[in-house]
Amino acid sequence: MAAAYWLNSLGCLSLSLICLFTTTLQTTNECDRTFVSRGGTTNGTFHAPELINPGNHSRQCLYTFLAAPGQRVLVQFRTFELRGKPPDGAAVGELPACMHEYMDIYSEMASLETVELVNSAFGGRYCGPIPPRRRVSLHRAVALSFYTDKMYTPPTLFTGNYEFINASDFEVGTPVPNTMCSFVIEANKRRRGLLLSPTYPGIYPKDITCNYMFSGQPGQRIRLEFRDFDLFFGGPHCPFDWVRVYDGPDNTSAVIGTYCGQQRNLVLYSSDERLLVTFFTLPRSASTQNRGFKAIFEFSESFVKLDFISKHDAEHIRGSECDQKILSKKESTGFVYHPNYPFPYIQKVVCRYFIYGMQDSQNLERVRLEFQNFSIPRGFKAKPDTCPDGYLKVYLRGQEATDSYDKHDAELCGEGVSGPPAFPPPLVSDGPRLVMVFSSGELQGRGFKAKYTFETEYRVPGTAAPGGECAFTYRSEAKKRGEFNSPRYPSNYPSRTNCTYTLDATPNEQVTVVFDHFKVRADSWNATAGLYGGATCSEDWVEAWWTGREGSRVPLGRWCGPATPGPLQSPRGAAGLLLALHTDADSVASGFKARYVFEPAKSIFGDCGGNMSGAEWGVVTSPRFPLPYEQPARGAASRVCNWFVTARPGKRLLLNFEHFAVEGHLTERGCPAAVLRLWYESPGPPLELCGEKAPSDRWQYLSSSNSIRLSFIIADKAVGAGGWRAVWTEVTVAEGGECAGGAGGAGGADPGDCAGACLPPAAACSRLQHCAAMPPRRPPHCGSGAAVAGAGWGGAWWLAAAGGATGCAALGAWCRRRRRARPRAPPPPPRPPPRALAARLAAPQDTV
């Protein structure tokens, strides 16, 4: 309906215009006004007619303005109070609108001929209190058609000014034949001048294309400065009206830029002596309300020559006088120079240098700048630390992205020499971008030469290695607590990277490390519970060691996947901790974030723990068991308990967990808050344990020597859990699958159910779960005396001795009957595979 109404209204409008213009050009209406130039500069005013119309008849008045040859017409309204009302949502000048009183404007007529009036572009219909924008005729004529059906029209309803202006301002060069507004501008005819859109400062025409072709002499460049720029803005890609500037003679040349909307401080330079500017407006029915552009141009040989850029592996930024861009070629290096190098620089020149390192999913670089020559005079009366004339400003934090050029990180000027006082100190960007702005000022100097180096940026806090490799050191003397992370965290770490983190404690300190985030790629991750080593992590991984003061290292483990390492703490007397991150050439992940704390050294046993030896078996538990273990004391980084268990020479130790509940999960999220580490195979890293043991699970471990070590570490972020209880037993290894003395020599249990170990004979009467498949009930020969209750090892030995041969025979018979009577227990879960023999032999004998 709306479209049909509009088309109908437009058709009626065209018909009415034909009738109106035919009538008015043949018979002068009493309210028509005509303003004709006789040559020379002429201006004047116009206003609404005074009309008395008691019958509300339609009245139409035509105001025509005709300039002399070589002139144009400028019309501008001072007041405008027409009483018509545009329909809701109608744009200014859009049809259908303003049904009872309005003003129609025509400013693109070549003459006042009837046909020309009808065929010329319609400039819009206006009413209400908002006056139309000023108009400049495209040729020599402007027509205003005023319509009203009101009873009275006062002279003050609208008022305005008109002026006949010189048309030569729009003829910037030699006109291109058969075009309305295209020109060739040649330097040998006009070195500088004014460039205006076809009807500036009036509203520019619709459906028009203008080409301005600049042609200079060899060695010249062209400067184009837009003093005013106002085009319709249809979006950032300028799909409707635009100005496009080409760095060459035609529209196949490289594009400097396409511009629309409102532009400020738009100054463009050609790369050589040729430039093309194209102004395009879209054909459409609605009128624009924008005025176009005004620019000044200049041909000159004095603009900066660009060879100082092209000869030194940089790229000139098109449209600028001397701006350049330097992109990294992966840890590449090069030099930047002042304009006109190696000769003194040119005065009153501003050049920008954009030095950009790599930044993508695999790379992140920073820029190091080192000066090798520097001379930018301050002036004789300049105050110290000021640069009143020329300067070099350096931006290290990407300020150019927000045009924050007033927030520079360094402003350099003065005279530098190779000896003291030296050249300006080296500068390093905070991120992948470094930008310099050189302004030469009034004084002339020798300029500068600087070496840039693209270095890999790891974004890791700490003292970086001087050579730029991914190695960071954290010393107790410098900072007692802090954080470190994988490169670029929380973004993904790069591939093909090896990073080390060295934490050095003083002789009377220990260092604790707690991981708060951990995700290291492990595509083929197939972890056996609690084992984190080369068989598990073969792509990307994190490793850790205790470091000794003589340079030795003790491995703590290798981690990958989602299994966060448990808290780490260096032992008393150690130099500290060493951590390493290795990544291969394939996919990456977010990495890790950890924190460290240096604290006064504790006892060798930590906050609890102790030595255990001289007995055949014993019990070790978490603090406060069976109550839940507690968090560390307020302000402490961790709580640590170390137990050292030693058997007689030639014996081994079997550790069986009766109960285990420590926050975490071995394979799903690791042990970030609390961990129990078990050293039972030597050499090799410890076993990490956390999570919860089900009653049917078998958690038993047979040592490879006569000693084991347990270290329970609770981090400050722990919330507590039920804790754990384990039984350790001095055992021998079954030969040929049998223990000496049969089942009685196995302490009442099959060696296959006890990880291949033979328990002491008296173990059956200890009321302890020495191995996972040990019978829950004591044999009858054990009796019920107090001597064998609990962990009374001496009473158990006494009972066995008192029984003599008869007692041992009875015990053996009972065990054999028991084995035949009960179903065979399922095999134990696979024990974490020991290190391969070759790996063990290759491993250094590390001790702290």
Coordinates of C-alpha atoms in Angstrom, one line a residue, residues 473-481 502-511 549 575 596-600:
T473 CA 64.6 -17.8 37.2
Y474 CA 62.9 -17.0 40.6
R475 CA 65.3 -16.2 43.4
S476 CA 64.3 -16.0 47.1
E477 CA 66.5 -12.9 47.5
A478 CA 64.4 -11.1 44.9
K479 CA 60.9 -12.1 45.8
K480 CA 59.5 -14.5 48.4
R481 CA 56.3 -15.4 46.6
T502 CA 64.3 -22.4 38.1
L503 CA 63.4 -21.6 41.7
D504 CA 66.4 -21.0 43.9
A505 CA 66.1 -21.0 47.6
T506 CA 68.6 -19.9 50.2
P507 CA 70.3 -22.7 52.3
N508 CA 67.9 -22.2 55.1
E509 CA 64.7 -22.2 53.0
Q510 CA 62.4 -24.4 51.1
V511 CA 60.2 -23.6 48.1
R549 CA 73.5 -27.5 45.5
A575 CA 68.8 -25.8 46.2
Y596 CA 55.5 -20.3 44.4
V597 CA 56.4 -19.4 48.0
F598 CA 59.8 -19.4 49.7
E599 CA 59.5 -20.3 53.4
P600 CA 62.0 -21.1 56.3

